[in-house]
mmCIF file of C-alpha atoms in Angstrom:
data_model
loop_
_atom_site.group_PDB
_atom_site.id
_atom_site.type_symbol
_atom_site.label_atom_id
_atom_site.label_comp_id
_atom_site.label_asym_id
_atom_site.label_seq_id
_atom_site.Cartn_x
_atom_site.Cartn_y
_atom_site.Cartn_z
ATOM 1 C CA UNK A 860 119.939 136.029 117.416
ATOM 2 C CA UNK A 861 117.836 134.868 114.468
ATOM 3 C CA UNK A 862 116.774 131.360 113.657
ATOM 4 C CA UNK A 863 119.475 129.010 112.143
ATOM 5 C CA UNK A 864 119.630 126.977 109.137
ATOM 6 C CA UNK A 865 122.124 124.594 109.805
ATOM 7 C CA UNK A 866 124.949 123.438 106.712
ATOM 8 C CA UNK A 867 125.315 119.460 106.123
ATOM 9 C CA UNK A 868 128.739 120.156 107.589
ATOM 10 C CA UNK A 869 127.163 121.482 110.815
ATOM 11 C CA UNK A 870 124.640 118.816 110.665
ATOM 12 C CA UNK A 871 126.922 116.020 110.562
ATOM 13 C CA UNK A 872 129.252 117.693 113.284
ATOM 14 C CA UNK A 873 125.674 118.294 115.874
ATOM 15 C CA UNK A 874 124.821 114.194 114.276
ATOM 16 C CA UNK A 875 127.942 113.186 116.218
ATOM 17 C CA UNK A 876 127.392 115.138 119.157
ATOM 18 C CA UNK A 877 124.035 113.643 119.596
ATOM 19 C CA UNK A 878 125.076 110.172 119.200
ATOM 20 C CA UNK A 879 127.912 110.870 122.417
ATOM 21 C CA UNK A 880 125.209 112.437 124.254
ATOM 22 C CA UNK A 881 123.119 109.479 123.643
ATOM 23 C CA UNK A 882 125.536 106.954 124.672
ATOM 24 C CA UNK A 883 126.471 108.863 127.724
ATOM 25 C CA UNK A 884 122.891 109.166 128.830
ATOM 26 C CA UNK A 885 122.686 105.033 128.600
ATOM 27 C CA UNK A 886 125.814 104.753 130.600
ATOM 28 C CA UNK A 887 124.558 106.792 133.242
ATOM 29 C CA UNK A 888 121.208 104.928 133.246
ATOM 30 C CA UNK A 889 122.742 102.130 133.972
ATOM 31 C CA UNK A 890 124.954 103.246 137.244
ATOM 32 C CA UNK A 891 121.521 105.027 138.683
ATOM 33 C CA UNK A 892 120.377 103.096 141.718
ATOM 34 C CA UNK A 893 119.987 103.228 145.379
ATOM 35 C CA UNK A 894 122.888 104.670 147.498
ATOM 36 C CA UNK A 895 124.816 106.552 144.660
ATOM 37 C CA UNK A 896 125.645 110.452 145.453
ATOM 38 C CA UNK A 897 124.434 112.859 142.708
ATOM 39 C CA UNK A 898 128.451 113.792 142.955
ATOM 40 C CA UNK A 899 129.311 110.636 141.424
ATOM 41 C CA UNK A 900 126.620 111.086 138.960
ATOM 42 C CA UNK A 901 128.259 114.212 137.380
ATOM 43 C CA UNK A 902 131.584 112.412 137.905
ATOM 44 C CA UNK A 903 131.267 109.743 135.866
ATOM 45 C CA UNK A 904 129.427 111.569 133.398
ATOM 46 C CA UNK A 905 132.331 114.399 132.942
ATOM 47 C CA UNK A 906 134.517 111.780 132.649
ATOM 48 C CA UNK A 907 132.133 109.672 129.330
ATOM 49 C CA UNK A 908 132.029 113.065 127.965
ATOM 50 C CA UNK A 909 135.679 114.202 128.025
ATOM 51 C CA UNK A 910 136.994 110.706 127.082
ATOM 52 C CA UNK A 911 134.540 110.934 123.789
ATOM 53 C CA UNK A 912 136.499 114.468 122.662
ATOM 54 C CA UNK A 913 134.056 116.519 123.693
ATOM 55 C CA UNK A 914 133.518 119.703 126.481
ATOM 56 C CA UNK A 915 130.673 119.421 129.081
ATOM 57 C CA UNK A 916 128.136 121.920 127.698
ATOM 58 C CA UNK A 917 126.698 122.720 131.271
ATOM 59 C CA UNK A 918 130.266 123.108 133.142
ATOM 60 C CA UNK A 919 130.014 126.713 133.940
ATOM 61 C CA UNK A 920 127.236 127.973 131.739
ATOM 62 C CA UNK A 921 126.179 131.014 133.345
ATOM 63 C CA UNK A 922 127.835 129.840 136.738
ATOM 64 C CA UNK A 923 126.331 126.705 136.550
ATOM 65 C CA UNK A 924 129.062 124.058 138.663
ATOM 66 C CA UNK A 925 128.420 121.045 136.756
ATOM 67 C CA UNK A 926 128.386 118.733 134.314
ATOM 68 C CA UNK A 927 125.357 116.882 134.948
ATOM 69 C CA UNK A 928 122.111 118.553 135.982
ATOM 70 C CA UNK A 929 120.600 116.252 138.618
ATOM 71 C CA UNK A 930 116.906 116.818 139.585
ATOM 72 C CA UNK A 931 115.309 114.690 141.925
ATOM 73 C CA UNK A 932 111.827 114.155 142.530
ATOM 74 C CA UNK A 933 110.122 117.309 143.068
ATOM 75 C CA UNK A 934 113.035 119.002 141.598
ATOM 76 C CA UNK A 935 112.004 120.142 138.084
ATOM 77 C CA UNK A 936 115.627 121.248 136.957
ATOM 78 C CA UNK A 937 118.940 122.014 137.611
ATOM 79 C CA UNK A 938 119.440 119.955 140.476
ATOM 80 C CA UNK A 939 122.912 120.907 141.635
ATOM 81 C CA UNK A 940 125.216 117.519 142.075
ATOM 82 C CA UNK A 941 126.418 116.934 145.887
ATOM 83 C CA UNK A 942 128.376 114.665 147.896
ATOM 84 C CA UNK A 943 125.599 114.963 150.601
ATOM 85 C CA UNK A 944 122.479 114.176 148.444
ATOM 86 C CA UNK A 945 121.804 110.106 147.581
ATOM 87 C CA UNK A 946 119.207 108.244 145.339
ATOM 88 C CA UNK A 947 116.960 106.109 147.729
ATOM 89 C CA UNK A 948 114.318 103.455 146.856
ATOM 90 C CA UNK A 949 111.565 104.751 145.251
ATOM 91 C CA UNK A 950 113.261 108.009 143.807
ATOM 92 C CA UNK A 951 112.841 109.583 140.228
ATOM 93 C CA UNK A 952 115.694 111.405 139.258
ATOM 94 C CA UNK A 953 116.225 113.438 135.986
ATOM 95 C CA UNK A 954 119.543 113.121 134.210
ATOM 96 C CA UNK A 955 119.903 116.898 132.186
ATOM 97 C CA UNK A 956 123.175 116.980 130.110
ATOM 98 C CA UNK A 957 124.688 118.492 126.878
ATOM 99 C CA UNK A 958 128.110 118.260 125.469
ATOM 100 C CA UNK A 959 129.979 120.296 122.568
ATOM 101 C CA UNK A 960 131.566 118.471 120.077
ATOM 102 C CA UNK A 961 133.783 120.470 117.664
ATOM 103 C CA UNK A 962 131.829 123.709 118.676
ATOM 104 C CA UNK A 963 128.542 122.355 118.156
ATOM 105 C CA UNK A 964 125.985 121.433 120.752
ATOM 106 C CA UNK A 965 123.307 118.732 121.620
ATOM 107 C CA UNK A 966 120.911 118.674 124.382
ATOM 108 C CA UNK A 967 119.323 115.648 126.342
ATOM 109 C CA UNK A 968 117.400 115.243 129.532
ATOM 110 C CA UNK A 969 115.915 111.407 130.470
ATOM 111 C CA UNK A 970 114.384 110.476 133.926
ATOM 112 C CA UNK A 971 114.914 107.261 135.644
ATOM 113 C CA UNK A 972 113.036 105.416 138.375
ATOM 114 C CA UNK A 973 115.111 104.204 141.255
ATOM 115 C CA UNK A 974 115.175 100.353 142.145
ATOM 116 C CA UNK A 975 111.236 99.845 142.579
ATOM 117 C CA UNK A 976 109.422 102.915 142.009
ATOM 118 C CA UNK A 977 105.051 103.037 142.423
ATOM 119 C CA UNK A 978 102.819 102.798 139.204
ATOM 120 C CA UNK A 979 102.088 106.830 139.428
ATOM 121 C CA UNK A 980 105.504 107.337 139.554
ATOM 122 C CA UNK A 981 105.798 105.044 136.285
ATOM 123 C CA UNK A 982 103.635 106.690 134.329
ATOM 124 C CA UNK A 983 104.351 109.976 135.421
ATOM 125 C CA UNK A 984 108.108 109.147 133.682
ATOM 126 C CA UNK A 985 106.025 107.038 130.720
ATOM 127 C CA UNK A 986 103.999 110.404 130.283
ATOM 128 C CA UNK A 987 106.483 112.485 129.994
ATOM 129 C CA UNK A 988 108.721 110.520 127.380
ATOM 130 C CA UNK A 989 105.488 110.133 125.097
ATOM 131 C CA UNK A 990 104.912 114.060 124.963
ATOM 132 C CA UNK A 991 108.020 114.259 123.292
ATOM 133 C CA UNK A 992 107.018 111.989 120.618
ATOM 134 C CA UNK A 993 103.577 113.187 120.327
ATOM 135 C CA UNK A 994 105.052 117.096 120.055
ATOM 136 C CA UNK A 995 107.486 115.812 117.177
ATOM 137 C CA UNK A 996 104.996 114.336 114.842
ATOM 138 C CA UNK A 997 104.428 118.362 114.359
ATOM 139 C CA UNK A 998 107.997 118.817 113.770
ATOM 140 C CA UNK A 999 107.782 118.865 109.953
ATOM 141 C CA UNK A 1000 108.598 121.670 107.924
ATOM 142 C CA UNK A 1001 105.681 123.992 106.672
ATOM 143 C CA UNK A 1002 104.058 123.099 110.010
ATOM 144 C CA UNK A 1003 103.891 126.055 112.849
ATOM 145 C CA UNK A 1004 106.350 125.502 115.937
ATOM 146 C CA UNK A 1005 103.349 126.404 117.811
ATOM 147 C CA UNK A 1006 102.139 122.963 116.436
ATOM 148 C CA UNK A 1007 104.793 120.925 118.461
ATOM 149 C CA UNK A 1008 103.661 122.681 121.496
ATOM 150 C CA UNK A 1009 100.421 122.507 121.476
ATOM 151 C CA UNK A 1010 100.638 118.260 120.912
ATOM 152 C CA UNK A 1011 102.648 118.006 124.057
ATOM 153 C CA UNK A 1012 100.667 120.131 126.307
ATOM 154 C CA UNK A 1013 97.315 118.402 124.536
ATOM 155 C CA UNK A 1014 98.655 114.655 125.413
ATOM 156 C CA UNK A 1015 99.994 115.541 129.130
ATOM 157 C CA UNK A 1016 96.820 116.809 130.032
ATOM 158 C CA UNK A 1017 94.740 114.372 128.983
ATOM 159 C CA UNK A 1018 96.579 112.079 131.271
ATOM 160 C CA UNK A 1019 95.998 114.387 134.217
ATOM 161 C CA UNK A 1020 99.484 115.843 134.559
ATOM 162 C CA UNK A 1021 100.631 119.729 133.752
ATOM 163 C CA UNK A 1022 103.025 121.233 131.930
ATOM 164 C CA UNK A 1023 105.917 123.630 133.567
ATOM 165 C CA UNK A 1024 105.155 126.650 132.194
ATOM 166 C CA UNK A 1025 108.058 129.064 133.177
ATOM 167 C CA UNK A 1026 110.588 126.350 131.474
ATOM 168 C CA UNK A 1027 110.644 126.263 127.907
ATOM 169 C CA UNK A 1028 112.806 124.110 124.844
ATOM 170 C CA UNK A 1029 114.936 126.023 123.009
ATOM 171 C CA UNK A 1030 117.050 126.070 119.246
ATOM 172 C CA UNK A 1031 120.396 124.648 119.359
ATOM 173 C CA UNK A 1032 123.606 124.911 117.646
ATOM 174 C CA UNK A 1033 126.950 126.143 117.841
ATOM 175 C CA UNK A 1034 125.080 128.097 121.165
ATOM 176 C CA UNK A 1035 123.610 126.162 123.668
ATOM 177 C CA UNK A 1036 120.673 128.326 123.647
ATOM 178 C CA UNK A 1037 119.306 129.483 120.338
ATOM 179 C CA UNK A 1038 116.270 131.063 119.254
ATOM 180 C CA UNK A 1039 113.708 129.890 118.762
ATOM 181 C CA UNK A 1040 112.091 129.534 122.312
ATOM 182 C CA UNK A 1041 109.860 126.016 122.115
ATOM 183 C CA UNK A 1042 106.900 126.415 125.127
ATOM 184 C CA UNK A 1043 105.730 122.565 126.310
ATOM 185 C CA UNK A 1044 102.156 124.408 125.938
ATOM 186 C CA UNK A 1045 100.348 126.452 123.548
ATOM 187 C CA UNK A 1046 101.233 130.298 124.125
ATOM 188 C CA UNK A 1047 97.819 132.473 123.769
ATOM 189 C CA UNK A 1048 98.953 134.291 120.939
ATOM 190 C CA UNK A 1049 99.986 133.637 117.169
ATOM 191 C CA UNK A 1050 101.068 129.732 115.940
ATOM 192 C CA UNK A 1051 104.975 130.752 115.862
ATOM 193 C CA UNK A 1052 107.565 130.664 113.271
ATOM 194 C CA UNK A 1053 106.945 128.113 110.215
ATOM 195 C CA UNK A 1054 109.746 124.886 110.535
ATOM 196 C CA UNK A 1055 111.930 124.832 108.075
ATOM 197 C CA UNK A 1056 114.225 121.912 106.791
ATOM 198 C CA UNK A 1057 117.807 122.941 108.603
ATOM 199 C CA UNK A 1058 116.453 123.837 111.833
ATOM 200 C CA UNK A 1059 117.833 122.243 114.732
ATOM 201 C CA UNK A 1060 115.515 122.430 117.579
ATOM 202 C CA UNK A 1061 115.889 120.993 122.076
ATOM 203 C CA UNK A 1062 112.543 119.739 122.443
ATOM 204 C CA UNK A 1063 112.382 119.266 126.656
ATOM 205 C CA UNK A 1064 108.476 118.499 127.938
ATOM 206 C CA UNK A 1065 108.624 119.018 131.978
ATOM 207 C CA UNK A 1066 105.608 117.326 133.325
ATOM 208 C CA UNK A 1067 104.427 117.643 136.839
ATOM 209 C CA UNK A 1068 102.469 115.236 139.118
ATOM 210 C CA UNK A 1069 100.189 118.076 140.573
ATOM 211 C CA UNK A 1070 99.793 121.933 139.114
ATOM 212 C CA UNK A 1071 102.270 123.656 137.060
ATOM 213 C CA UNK A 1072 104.174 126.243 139.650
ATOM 214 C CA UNK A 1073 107.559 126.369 140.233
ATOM 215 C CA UNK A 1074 109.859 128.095 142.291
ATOM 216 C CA UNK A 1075 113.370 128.641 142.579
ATOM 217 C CA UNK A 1076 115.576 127.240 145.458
ATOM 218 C CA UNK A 1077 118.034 129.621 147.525
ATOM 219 C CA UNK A 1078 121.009 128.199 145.403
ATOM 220 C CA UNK A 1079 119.702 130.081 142.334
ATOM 221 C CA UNK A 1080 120.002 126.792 140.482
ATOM 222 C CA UNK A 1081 117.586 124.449 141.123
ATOM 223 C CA UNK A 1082 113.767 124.767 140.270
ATOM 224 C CA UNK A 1083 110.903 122.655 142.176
ATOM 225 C CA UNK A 1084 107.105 122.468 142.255
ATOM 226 C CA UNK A 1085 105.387 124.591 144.255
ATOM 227 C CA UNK A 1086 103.209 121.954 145.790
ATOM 228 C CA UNK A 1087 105.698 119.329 146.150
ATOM 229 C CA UNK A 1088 104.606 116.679 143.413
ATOM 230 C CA UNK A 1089 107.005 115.206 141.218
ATOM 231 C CA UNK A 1090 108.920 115.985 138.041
ATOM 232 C CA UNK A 1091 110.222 114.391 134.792
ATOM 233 C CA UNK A 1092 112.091 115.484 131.733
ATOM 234 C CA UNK A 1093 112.788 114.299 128.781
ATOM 235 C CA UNK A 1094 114.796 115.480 125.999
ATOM 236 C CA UNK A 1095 116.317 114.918 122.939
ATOM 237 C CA UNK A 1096 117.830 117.583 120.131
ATOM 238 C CA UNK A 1097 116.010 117.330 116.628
ATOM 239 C CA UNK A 1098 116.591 118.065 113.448
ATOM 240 C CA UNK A 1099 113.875 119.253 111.216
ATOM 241 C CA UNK A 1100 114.397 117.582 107.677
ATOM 242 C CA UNK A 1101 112.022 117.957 104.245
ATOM 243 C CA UNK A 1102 110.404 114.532 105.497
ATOM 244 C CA UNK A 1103 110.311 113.313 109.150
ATOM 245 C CA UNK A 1104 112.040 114.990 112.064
ATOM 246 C CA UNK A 1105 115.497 113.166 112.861
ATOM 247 C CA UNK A 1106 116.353 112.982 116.727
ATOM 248 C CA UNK A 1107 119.926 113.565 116.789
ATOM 249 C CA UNK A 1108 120.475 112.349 120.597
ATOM 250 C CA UNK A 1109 118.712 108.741 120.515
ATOM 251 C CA UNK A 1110 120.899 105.900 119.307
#
């Protein structure tokens, strides 16, 4: 699938998308705290997303059983919801979710402390958000996608965390999964495709606490460090414009 140049029509439709997403991701902030199941996480956030018109992007992707990814701690991604698994004091827990809105897409992850979390733990989260922000001061067309990379993996690392290198952003659109891919680090080869003005782009750092391995648990699902050290995520779906990059799932 080539690169997409989205129409104002399919700008304005992904617009709306992002603002649900982004209003669902504050509602579920706000129910995150000791003692809830990562069941009634993806509950409640099904239910936001179907009362605001639109279809869980997640729900069954590629056999996926949920609505709300649900990563906790050392889990990178994918976190499967369950009854049997609760947020405890001192926690970090990503929130991954998407929804469709007239058959187009947006994309958001955001990671939350739970009740008191510890200063590492803090500014492993405050890290992670700020990549994103560095990486999209690149986002501006005539610059290099190669140029968003390299800013986050340049700004994680000087603050002694890695980048997940086996988990990559992605383009957006009518498909959950576009091209381009968009690497958290700077790939040893080439700069990438030039940005252009139309492109709609899931910028997703994944920082870790200690190296950069992952692995994959026995559900198929759910990915975790290799050494055990926390995770965060954060996400939001862009649009690249002919000035400054507009975030599409940040109210």
């Amino acid at each position: 699938m080539a690169v997409t140049i989205k129409s104002p029509q399919e700008i304005a439709l992904m617009r709306e998308a992002g603002k649900i997403l982004a209003e669902v991701h504050e509602r579920l902030g706000e129910i995150i705290a000791p003692g809830i199941s990562t069941w009634e996480i993806d509950c409640k956030g099904e239910e936001w997303i179907r009362q605001a018109g639109c279809i869980p992007s997640f729900k069954n992707y590629e056999g996926y059983p949920a609505s709300i990814c649900v990563s906790i701690n050392d889990e990178v991604v994918h976190g499967i919801p369950s009854k049997e698994h609760h947020l405890f004091e001192g926690d970090i827990v990503s929130l991954d979710a998407g929804v469709i809105y007239q058959g187009y897409q947006s994309d958001a992850a955001r990671t939350h402390g739970v009740g008191n979390i510890d200063a590492e733990n803090q500014r492993l989260i405050d890290v992670t958000r700020e990549s994103f922000f560095q990486g999209i001061k690149k986002a501006v067309e005539g610059n290099r996608l190669y140029d968003i990379s390299a800013a986050i993996q340049k700004y994680v690392e000087e603050n002694g965390f890695s980048v997940v290198r086996d988990l990559v952003g992605h383009g957006i659109g009518s498909a959950l999964h576009e091209e381009p891919e968009v690497p958290n680090f700077k790939p040893f080869k080439g700069r990438g495709i030039r940005l252009r003005a139309g492109m709609t782009l899931a910028i997703e750092p994944m920082v870790n606490a200690g190296a950069y391995d992952v692995w994959i648990l026995e559900d198929d699902w759910t990915v975790v460090t290799q050494d055990g050290a926390n995770s965060a995520h954060y996400e939001n779906t862009i649009l690249i414009t002919e000035g400054e990059p507009e975030i599409l799932s940040l109210n």
